[in-house]
Amino acid sequence: MIDATHYVVLSLILFCLGLIGVMVRRNFITVLMSLELMFNAVNLNLIAFSFRLSDLAGQVLAIFVITVAAAEAAIGLGLIIALVRLKDTVALDEADVMRG
Amino acid sequence: MSLADFVPFLPEIFLGCAGFIVLLAGIPLGRRGSRPVIALAVAALAATAVLIFLVGRPAAGPQLILGDMLVVDQFAVFFKLLVLAASALALVMAAGYLDRAQYSGGEFASLILFADLGMFIMASGANLASLYVGLELMALSVYVLVGYFKLEVKSNEGAVKYFVLGAASSAILLYGISLIYGTTGSLDLETIRVTLAEVPHQNFLLLLGIALVAFGMLFKVAAVPFHVWTPDAYEGAPTPVTAFISVAPKAVAFAMFLRLFAGTFAGEVEHWRMLLWIASAATMIYGNVAALTQINVKRMLAYSSIAHAGYALMGLVAGSDAGTWAVLMYMAVYAFMNLGAFGFVILLESRGYAGERIEDFAGLARRHPGAAAGMLIFMLGLAGIPPTAGFMGKLYLWAATVEAGYIWLAVISVLMSAVSLYYYFRLVVQMYLKEGDAEDESPAEMLSDRWAGAAIAVCAVMTLAIGLWPAPLVGWAKSGLSALGLV
């Protein structure tokens, strides 16, 4: 029988994969995808809890999270375009003008 | 939910509409001067403040609106008015800066208004869902503002770094929210508070959730070890944006922090207090020590703002009423001092470039005695020296921390304040004792901009007035407490 605990473990694994992706990947687009993975791990959690608690609030929040993640991706892609125009690269390592 | 619920929500509705109107009004103006549209935006901010007084009814006690999603109380009103004041001052300072850089003012002003709307919802959120949406509205607007000078590498780079780390921290915060929802069964702050107060929870998932929410909030207030984005975002952003984001989002992040930790999670205080103690001490030490070696004024002020987040965190660690209103007081005081200091950085121009190096301030006292005296006030304030407001703000924080029995934390903060004297006074020494390079034909000049000058004057007057006569602000900050279920 699969219960909420299994979903929490799965979402924790997905979340950690996303977090590791954000930290080690240097390609901005891959980083955006990793961020998306983190947000979707949260959604999985919210929906699993919402189902177990028989409470709709979690699912409503999941819809909000999807919406906000879309807006976040739009801004991320906008920043990528600006970065490509300025530096002709999507590598985050190249963004190193400021130090200290 | 009824139609009457929307009346206390009018300031937010108005602010959202004003954001769109300002955006449209900016189109015909284009890049031919941002002053009309900035004036419009400031008028909208003033009208919002009036609306808050008309419909807020904060004296009648906390009022839950829109299906218990938001709460209108003194605590929220305090932060809303602080946000309005800070964004109006930042906008007025930005007008000349945008014109010189030839960027349009409409989008800039509307982004500030949208960020303000997000901050309003953060300040009065009574549900984890509304708090999250408010936080994201603020954060998304601010990412764009940091990268507003899209043809400048530094601005873009600051925005990229801020965006990646900010989005990751939002996800961490959200993961914490989902765990709290799963273990307490509710997103409503009051329900969670009652649940936690009744049953002493030792659930691992709940504690992990609270810790993750704390990490997300520590990121938003720029505390160690989640401060990595701060220096780059602050240095890269257009200076008026730096002034804005170092003040308003930090203040409302503290509002949300207080509402969650001094209010909702108060029942679990034994579990999170040590975490915040360490974060506060580390933030004060790291921020002040790292600021010592900076040669760029914006970067130095960025580290100084990290340090100030550490001071304010002391109030949260103290956890008492005194600690809480000391944080409110400190955020108000810090807002005026920091905005004023950035105002001078905005006005200083060196050979056509923004004068951001500390050496650019050399000999300023001889050429512009008024500006040097103003900068001196803000540096004294940030260092926490009487009779400025910075001293009063720190005094109340120290009192609350010592009273709560965290003597060592207070000792660390006093020592670190002494360290901070060194870098604030490095600027003062440059202004008063250095002559500037003799072979340099065109030293950095203080531009004359009546708008920015007026905004800086307001900041200076407030810094001195609160320092000499703190009673009204203290009384007002204290009145915000009842909302948190502390009194």
XYZ file of C-alpha atoms in Angstrom:
587
model
C 0.000 0.000 0.000
C 1.409 3.364 -0.994
C 0.727 6.114 1.570
C 1.806 9.724 2.075
C 5.201 8.686 3.485
C 6.242 7.213 0.148
C 5.319 10.445 -1.592
C 7.299 12.468 0.941
C 10.376 10.292 0.341
C 9.982 10.603 -3.427
C 9.511 14.380 -3.242
C 12.527 14.680 -0.933
C 14.652 12.793 -3.490
C 13.385 15.008 -6.345
C 13.937 18.144 -4.270
C 17.520 17.157 -3.427
C 18.231 16.330 -7.084
C 16.965 19.786 -8.026
C 18.999 21.476 -5.303
C 22.164 19.630 -6.356
C 21.442 20.596 -9.953
C 21.184 24.288 -9.019
C 24.446 24.082 -7.099
C 26.663 22.099 -9.499
C 25.338 22.843 -12.989
C 26.856 25.877 -14.698
C 24.481 26.096 -17.639
C 21.762 28.644 -16.859
C 19.088 26.673 -18.733
C 19.889 23.468 -16.825
C 19.738 25.476 -13.601
C 16.250 26.703 -14.557
C 15.186 23.101 -15.146
C 16.589 22.098 -11.747
C 14.637 24.934 -10.118
C 11.501 23.650 -11.805
C 12.230 20.196 -10.360
C 12.431 21.706 -6.866
C 9.071 23.439 -7.273
C 7.454 20.268 -8.587
C 8.811 18.253 -5.668
C 6.958 20.717 -3.440
C 3.791 20.272 -5.510
C 3.977 16.501 -5.130
C 4.298 16.950 -1.371
C 1.382 19.377 -1.191
C -0.920 17.148 -3.216
C -0.007 14.009 -1.271
C -0.628 15.763 2.049
C -3.812 17.333 0.726
C -5.076 13.854 -0.238
C -4.175 12.341 3.122
C -5.715 15.210 5.100
C -8.804 15.391 2.841
C -8.171 19.145 2.779
C -8.270 21.195 -0.424
C -5.956 23.999 0.718
C -2.843 22.068 -0.293
C -4.063 21.543 -3.852
C -5.001 25.215 -4.146
C -1.497 26.179 -3.034
C -0.067 23.728 -5.597
C -1.914 25.594 -8.364
C -0.498 28.875 -7.056
C 2.982 27.343 -7.041
C 2.619 26.208 -10.667
C 1.539 29.730 -11.663
C 4.346 31.433 -9.779
C 6.899 28.938 -11.153
C 5.772 29.851 -14.674
C 6.278 33.554 -13.942
C 9.650 32.741 -12.409
C 10.678 30.786 -15.526
C 9.622 33.720 -17.724
C 11.872 36.071 -15.788
C 14.694 33.523 -15.813
C 14.460 33.170 -19.589
C 14.373 36.966 -19.930
C 17.591 37.179 -17.940
C 19.115 34.441 -20.150
C 18.314 36.475 -23.268
C 19.906 39.565 -21.736
C 22.948 37.485 -20.724
C 23.317 36.009 -24.226
C 23.056 39.453 -25.826
C 25.741 40.851 -23.539
C 28.155 37.931 -23.336
C 27.071 35.411 -25.976
C 26.955 32.600 -23.421
C 24.554 30.798 -21.096
C 27.281 29.628 -18.721
C 26.936 31.051 -15.226
C 30.731 30.815 -14.785
C 31.110 33.609 -17.329
C 29.205 35.980 -15.048
C 32.220 36.896 -12.942
C 32.815 40.631 -13.287
C 32.205 41.262 -9.600
C 34.353 39.602 -6.973
C 35.267 39.892 -3.315
C -16.258 36.376 2.337
C -18.420 39.385 1.611
C -18.140 42.618 -0.299
C -17.311 44.419 2.951
C -14.147 42.315 3.060
C -12.801 44.266 0.125
C -12.943 47.633 1.879
C -9.849 47.068 4.077
C -8.180 45.626 0.957
C -8.658 48.906 -0.980
C -5.073 50.148 -0.486
C -3.750 46.996 -2.167
C -6.296 47.188 -4.999
C -5.427 50.830 -5.548
C -1.698 50.110 -5.522
C -2.082 47.324 -8.100
C -4.148 49.545 -10.414
C -1.686 52.410 -9.954
C 1.121 50.084 -11.037
C -0.607 49.430 -14.371
C -1.489 53.101 -14.888
C 2.107 54.174 -14.228
C 3.305 51.493 -16.659
C 1.010 52.874 -19.378
C 1.834 56.494 -18.550
C 5.501 55.725 -19.088
C 5.001 54.649 -22.710
C 4.479 58.054 -24.380
C 7.338 59.495 -22.341
C 9.800 56.810 -23.410
C 13.303 57.796 -22.480
C 12.717 61.552 -22.621
C 12.848 62.100 -18.899
C 11.353 60.061 -16.133
C 10.275 62.850 -13.773
C 6.557 63.128 -14.686
C 5.948 59.418 -14.333
C 7.977 59.203 -11.106
C 5.908 62.087 -9.720
C 2.766 60.156 -10.652
C 4.054 57.030 -8.905
C 4.960 58.981 -5.758
C 1.488 60.558 -5.774
C 0.009 57.054 -6.008
C 2.114 55.971 -3.018
C 0.889 58.993 -1.041
C -2.717 58.209 -1.982
C -2.188 54.606 -0.821
C -0.969 55.894 2.544
C -4.098 58.044 2.834
C -6.270 55.033 1.961
C -4.564 52.980 4.655
C -5.526 55.594 7.229
C -9.088 55.844 5.894
C -10.019 52.166 5.648
C -7.413 50.361 7.716
C -9.153 50.877 11.071
C -6.118 49.394 12.814
C -7.202 50.823 16.163
C -10.260 48.560 16.138
C -8.031 45.515 16.537
C -6.881 42.897 14.035
C -9.369 42.200 11.290
C -9.226 39.068 9.122
C -10.330 39.613 5.540
C -10.779 37.653 2.312
C -11.449 34.253 3.821
C -8.831 34.666 6.569
C -6.127 35.090 3.935
C -4.993 38.518 5.134
C -5.062 40.322 8.430
C -5.258 44.092 8.794
C -3.597 45.136 12.029
C -1.238 47.724 13.491
C 1.739 45.474 12.795
C 0.922 45.304 9.085
C 0.133 49.032 8.914
C 3.516 49.867 10.464
C 5.379 47.944 7.769
C 3.094 49.126 4.959
C 3.749 52.777 5.783
C 7.471 52.049 6.121
C 7.471 50.408 2.676
C 5.579 53.367 1.176
C 8.029 55.868 2.665
C 11.068 53.877 1.554
C 9.830 53.362 -1.996
C 8.773 57.004 -2.384
C 12.234 58.151 -1.273
C 13.950 55.623 -3.560
C 11.796 56.690 -6.525
C 12.528 60.390 -5.984
C 16.251 59.602 -5.815
C 15.999 57.476 -8.956
C 14.555 60.167 -11.264
C 17.803 61.936 -12.076
C 19.788 58.705 -12.125
C 17.487 57.126 -14.711
C 17.619 60.248 -16.874
C 21.413 60.302 -16.837
C 21.577 56.620 -17.769
C 18.808 57.100 -20.371
C 16.512 54.381 -19.113
C 12.758 54.853 -19.059
C 11.004 55.638 -15.787
C 7.587 54.074 -16.404
C 8.589 50.446 -16.145
C 10.922 51.249 -13.268
C 8.239 52.983 -11.217
C 5.595 50.361 -11.986
C 7.952 47.544 -10.940
C 8.497 49.350 -7.637
C 4.720 49.653 -7.172
C 4.196 45.943 -7.915
C 6.980 45.034 -5.497
C 5.209 47.229 -2.916
C 1.974 45.340 -3.492
C 3.791 42.065 -2.857
C 5.298 43.524 0.301
C 1.867 44.692 1.508
C 0.605 41.123 1.210
C 3.721 39.807 2.965
C 3.201 42.249 5.819
C -0.450 41.314 6.330
C -0.516 37.648 5.257
C -2.427 35.416 7.674
C -2.004 32.233 5.656
C 1.125 30.508 4.384
C -0.331 30.603 0.849
C -0.902 34.377 0.809
C 2.497 34.969 2.426
C 4.159 32.901 -0.294
C 2.359 34.649 -3.157
C 3.194 38.074 -1.689
C 6.822 37.069 -1.265
C 7.068 35.932 -4.883
C 5.378 39.063 -6.260
C 7.959 41.107 -4.376
C 10.883 38.880 -5.380
C 10.000 38.668 -9.085
C 9.647 42.463 -9.354
C 12.943 42.934 -7.563
C 14.837 40.482 -9.828
C 13.786 42.577 -12.816
C 14.679 45.830 -11.041
C 18.194 44.558 -10.257
C 18.695 43.715 -13.935
C 16.983 46.919 -15.087
C 20.087 48.351 -16.780
C 20.008 45.543 -19.293
C 22.899 46.858 -21.376
C 25.251 46.833 -18.409
C 27.106 43.619 -17.678
C 27.202 44.226 -13.929
C 23.460 44.810 -13.630
C 22.681 41.653 -15.599
C 25.183 39.606 -13.644
C 23.774 40.784 -10.309
C 20.257 39.914 -11.460
C 21.297 36.451 -12.682
C 22.963 35.578 -9.389
C 20.110 37.033 -7.342
C 17.539 35.190 -9.449
C 19.148 31.743 -9.258
C 19.769 31.896 -5.510
C 16.465 33.653 -4.812
C 14.409 31.100 -6.713
C 16.240 28.236 -4.978
C 15.566 29.837 -1.579
C 11.879 30.274 -2.459
C 11.717 26.567 -3.284
C 13.367 25.733 0.049
C 10.889 27.962 1.889
C 8.039 26.352 -0.005
C 9.253 22.847 0.821
C 9.211 23.891 4.475
C 5.659 25.198 4.040
C 4.558 21.888 2.510
C 6.021 19.938 5.455
C 4.331 22.242 7.975
C 1.070 21.801 6.095
C 1.473 18.033 6.148
C 2.213 17.812 9.859
C -0.207 20.419 11.223
C -2.930 19.949 8.619
C -3.435 23.629 7.886
C -1.977 26.598 6.046
C -3.739 29.097 8.295
C -1.309 30.767 10.698
C -3.728 30.978 13.606
C -4.724 27.307 13.288
C -1.083 26.266 13.123
C -0.293 28.391 16.181
C -3.098 26.836 18.202
C -2.101 23.316 17.087
C 1.517 23.862 18.048
C 0.628 25.497 21.359
C -1.696 22.658 22.418
C 0.392 19.664 21.494
C 4.156 19.915 22.001
C 5.327 18.548 18.657
C 8.551 16.631 18.374
C 7.758 15.464 14.856
C 10.921 15.429 12.756
C 9.129 16.546 9.584
C 7.592 19.523 11.392
C 10.936 20.636 12.798
C 12.540 20.182 9.372
C 9.732 22.289 7.900
C 10.265 25.087 10.415
C 14.019 24.965 9.814
C 13.535 25.188 6.020
C 11.156 28.155 6.417
C 13.787 29.777 8.659
C 16.423 29.221 5.931
C 14.170 30.834 3.340
C 13.569 33.837 5.580
C 17.266 34.147 6.461
C 17.945 34.330 2.729
C 15.426 37.141 2.281
C 16.904 39.210 5.111
C 20.431 38.445 3.775
C 21.775 36.652 6.845
C 24.860 34.414 6.947
C 25.153 31.712 5.561
C 22.519 32.709 2.990
C 24.060 36.086 2.141
C 26.145 35.063 -0.903
C 23.898 36.894 -3.373
C 23.887 40.187 -1.465
C 27.196 41.856 -2.415
C 26.848 41.039 -6.122
C 23.179 41.978 -6.391
C 23.739 45.231 -4.460
C 26.833 46.214 -6.425
C 25.398 45.268 -9.802
C 21.961 46.820 -9.404
C 21.343 50.447 -10.402
C 22.084 52.406 -7.206
C 18.471 53.558 -6.541
C 17.424 49.897 -6.780
C 20.163 48.954 -4.325
C 18.862 51.635 -1.967
C 15.352 50.236 -2.335
C 16.132 46.511 -1.992
C 18.460 47.024 0.954
C 15.605 48.616 2.869
C 12.025 47.721 1.946
C 12.226 43.972 1.135
C 14.458 43.471 4.163
C 11.957 45.225 6.432
C 8.961 43.191 5.240
C 11.020 40.004 5.306
C 11.498 40.768 8.989
C 7.739 41.400 9.266
C 7.046 37.945 7.840
C 9.844 36.453 9.958
C 8.279 37.948 13.114
C 4.747 36.938 12.213
C 5.886 33.356 11.615
C 8.447 32.854 14.368
C 7.375 35.224 17.160
C 3.727 34.455 16.435
C 2.901 31.179 14.715
C 5.867 29.008 15.679
C 6.210 30.493 19.187
C 5.227 27.125 20.667
C 8.359 25.557 19.168
C 10.664 28.362 20.301
C 13.081 26.001 22.070
C 13.839 24.306 18.770
C 14.514 27.315 16.571
C 16.031 29.821 18.991
C 19.542 28.315 18.847
C 19.434 28.314 15.049
C 18.669 32.041 14.972
C 21.233 32.756 17.722
C 23.967 31.232 15.551
C 22.681 32.977 12.411
C 22.557 36.333 14.208
C 26.077 36.048 15.639
C 27.551 34.756 12.359
C 25.813 37.514 10.384
C 27.099 40.297 12.629
C 30.655 38.931 12.618
C 30.859 38.100 8.919
C 29.110 41.234 7.647
C 31.251 43.623 9.646
C 34.572 41.859 9.056
C 33.998 41.452 5.305
C 33.046 45.134 4.989
C 36.476 46.171 6.311
C 38.362 45.369 3.101
C 35.898 46.659 0.498
C 36.973 49.401 -1.898
C 33.582 49.866 -3.562
C 31.124 51.914 -1.507
C 28.075 49.981 -2.718
C 29.754 46.696 -1.829
C 30.782 48.056 1.553
C 27.194 49.146 2.238
C 26.024 45.703 1.090
C 28.159 44.014 3.744
C 27.016 46.649 6.224
C 23.394 45.787 5.415
C 24.198 42.101 6.061
C 25.567 43.156 9.445
C 22.424 45.169 10.206
C 20.254 42.114 9.490
C 22.344 40.375 12.156
C 21.606 43.117 14.698
C 17.872 42.938 13.983
C 17.929 39.125 14.313
C 18.917 39.656 17.960
C 15.374 40.872 18.573
C 13.980 37.623 17.191
C 16.329 35.573 19.356
C 15.224 37.531 22.424
C 11.703 36.560 21.430
C 10.074 38.821 24.002
C 7.747 41.747 23.369
C 10.680 44.089 23.843
C 12.676 42.188 21.235
C 9.834 42.312 18.750
C 9.142 46.027 18.867
C 12.871 46.694 18.884
C 13.028 44.951 15.488
C 10.181 47.127 14.151
C 11.926 50.215 15.469
C 15.301 49.149 14.057
C 13.898 48.482 10.601
C 12.366 51.980 10.468
C 15.568 53.606 11.691
C 17.785 51.566 9.366
C 15.568 52.428 6.382
C 16.184 56.171 6.667
C 19.917 55.892 7.397
C 20.605 53.472 4.575
C 18.469 55.302 2.000
C 20.271 58.523 2.851
C 23.718 56.952 2.507
C 22.808 55.449 -0.872
C 21.343 58.814 -1.905
C 24.819 60.344 -1.815
C 26.273 57.407 -3.754
C 23.590 58.079 -6.394
C 24.581 61.738 -6.648
C 28.339 61.280 -6.724
C 29.665 61.238 -10.228
C 33.234 60.784 -11.284
C 34.420 61.473 -14.818
C 31.029 60.588 -16.201
C 30.847 57.358 -14.238
C 29.090 56.676 -10.997
C 31.520 57.441 -8.192
C 31.416 54.173 -6.337
C 34.971 53.879 -5.076
C 35.724 55.014 -1.571
C 38.484 57.304 -2.941
C 35.837 59.152 -4.945
C 34.716 60.698 -1.673
C 38.164 62.252 -1.061
C 38.097 65.952 -0.322
C 34.339 66.136 -0.463
C 34.152 68.228 2.702
C 36.119 71.033 1.013
C 34.143 71.058 -2.223
C 30.678 70.165 -0.912
C 30.555 70.761 2.852
C 26.792 70.195 3.039
C 26.964 66.808 1.349
C 29.892 65.727 3.500
C 28.013 66.737 6.654
C 24.976 64.761 5.477
C 27.060 61.676 4.740
C 28.658 62.075 8.176
C 25.200 61.911 9.802
C 24.350 58.681 7.965
C 27.716 57.090 8.730
C 27.344 57.989 12.425
C 23.839 56.559 12.323
C 24.856 53.292 10.675
C 27.731 52.932 13.134
C 25.246 53.510 15.973
C 26.655 56.638 17.566
C 24.437 59.048 19.529
C 22.593 61.344 18.978
C 21.513 59.577 15.777
C 18.630 57.155 15.369
C 21.025 54.266 14.786
C 22.114 54.452 18.412
C 18.546 54.382 19.741
C 17.655 51.448 17.502
C 20.630 49.405 18.714
C 20.038 50.421 22.322
C 16.544 48.896 22.362
C 17.824 45.724 20.672
C 20.630 45.391 23.219
C 18.234 46.014 26.106
C 15.848 43.318 24.873
C 18.682 40.827 24.254
C 20.267 41.326 27.676
C 16.874 41.222 29.367
C 16.142 37.863 27.712
C 19.440 36.557 29.044
C 21.475 36.378 25.835
C 24.387 38.369 27.193
C 26.973 36.872 24.830
C 24.976 37.788 21.762
C 24.753 41.386 23.006
C 28.509 41.366 23.695
C 29.237 40.144 20.152
C 27.047 42.879 18.703
C 28.723 45.601 20.760
C 32.165 44.377 19.678
C 31.087 44.174 16.051
C 29.611 47.696 16.226
C 33.070 48.831 17.276
C 34.549 47.029 14.246
C 31.996 48.728 12.006
C 33.280 52.126 13.135
C 36.448 51.414 11.159
C 34.846 51.080 7.749
C 32.213 53.768 8.212
C 34.889 56.183 9.337
C 37.149 55.245 6.435
C 34.625 57.135 4.323
C 34.531 60.046 6.778
C 38.348 60.230 6.770
C 38.306 60.338 2.959
C 35.792 63.182 2.975
C 37.386 65.333 5.674
C 41.078 64.547 5.787
C 42.058 63.536 2.242
C 42.471 66.049 -0.560
C 41.975 63.741 -3.512
C 44.596 63.062 -6.162
C 46.431 66.254 -7.070
C 47.093 65.115 -10.654
C 43.450 64.187 -11.097
C 41.981 67.109 -13.082
C 38.355 66.157 -12.610
C 37.670 64.756 -9.167
C 34.359 63.136 -8.372
C 31.576 65.693 -8.294
C 28.382 65.794 -6.312
C 25.673 66.370 -8.877
C 22.971 68.816 -7.930
C 19.580 67.202 -8.218
C 16.874 68.992 -6.277
C 14.663 65.888 -6.012
C 17.336 63.570 -4.716
C 18.614 66.345 -2.439
C 15.167 66.747 -0.896
C 14.864 62.971 -0.364
C 18.268 62.860 1.308
C 17.305 65.810 3.506
C 14.185 63.936 4.653
C 16.348 60.912 5.531
C 18.819 63.102 7.448
C 16.070 64.877 9.396
C 14.463 61.538 10.281
C 17.803 60.050 11.341
C 18.401 62.929 13.743
C 14.777 63.374 14.860
C 14.281 59.714 15.801
C 17.627 59.770 17.560
C 16.707 62.777 19.671
C 13.038 62.012 20.186
C 12.345 58.297 19.735
C 9.176 58.164 21.884
C 6.542 58.451 19.102
C 8.142 55.742 16.958
C 8.621 53.473 19.968
C 4.976 53.904 20.929
C 3.887 53.151 17.396
C 6.120 50.079 17.146
C 4.785 48.794 20.472
C 1.213 49.161 19.268
C 1.968 46.584 16.555
C 2.528 43.782 19.032
C -0.987 42.684 19.951
C -1.415 41.258 16.458
C 1.163 38.561 17.022
C -0.577 36.981 19.961
C 2.270 38.017 22.216
C 0.582 40.397 24.597
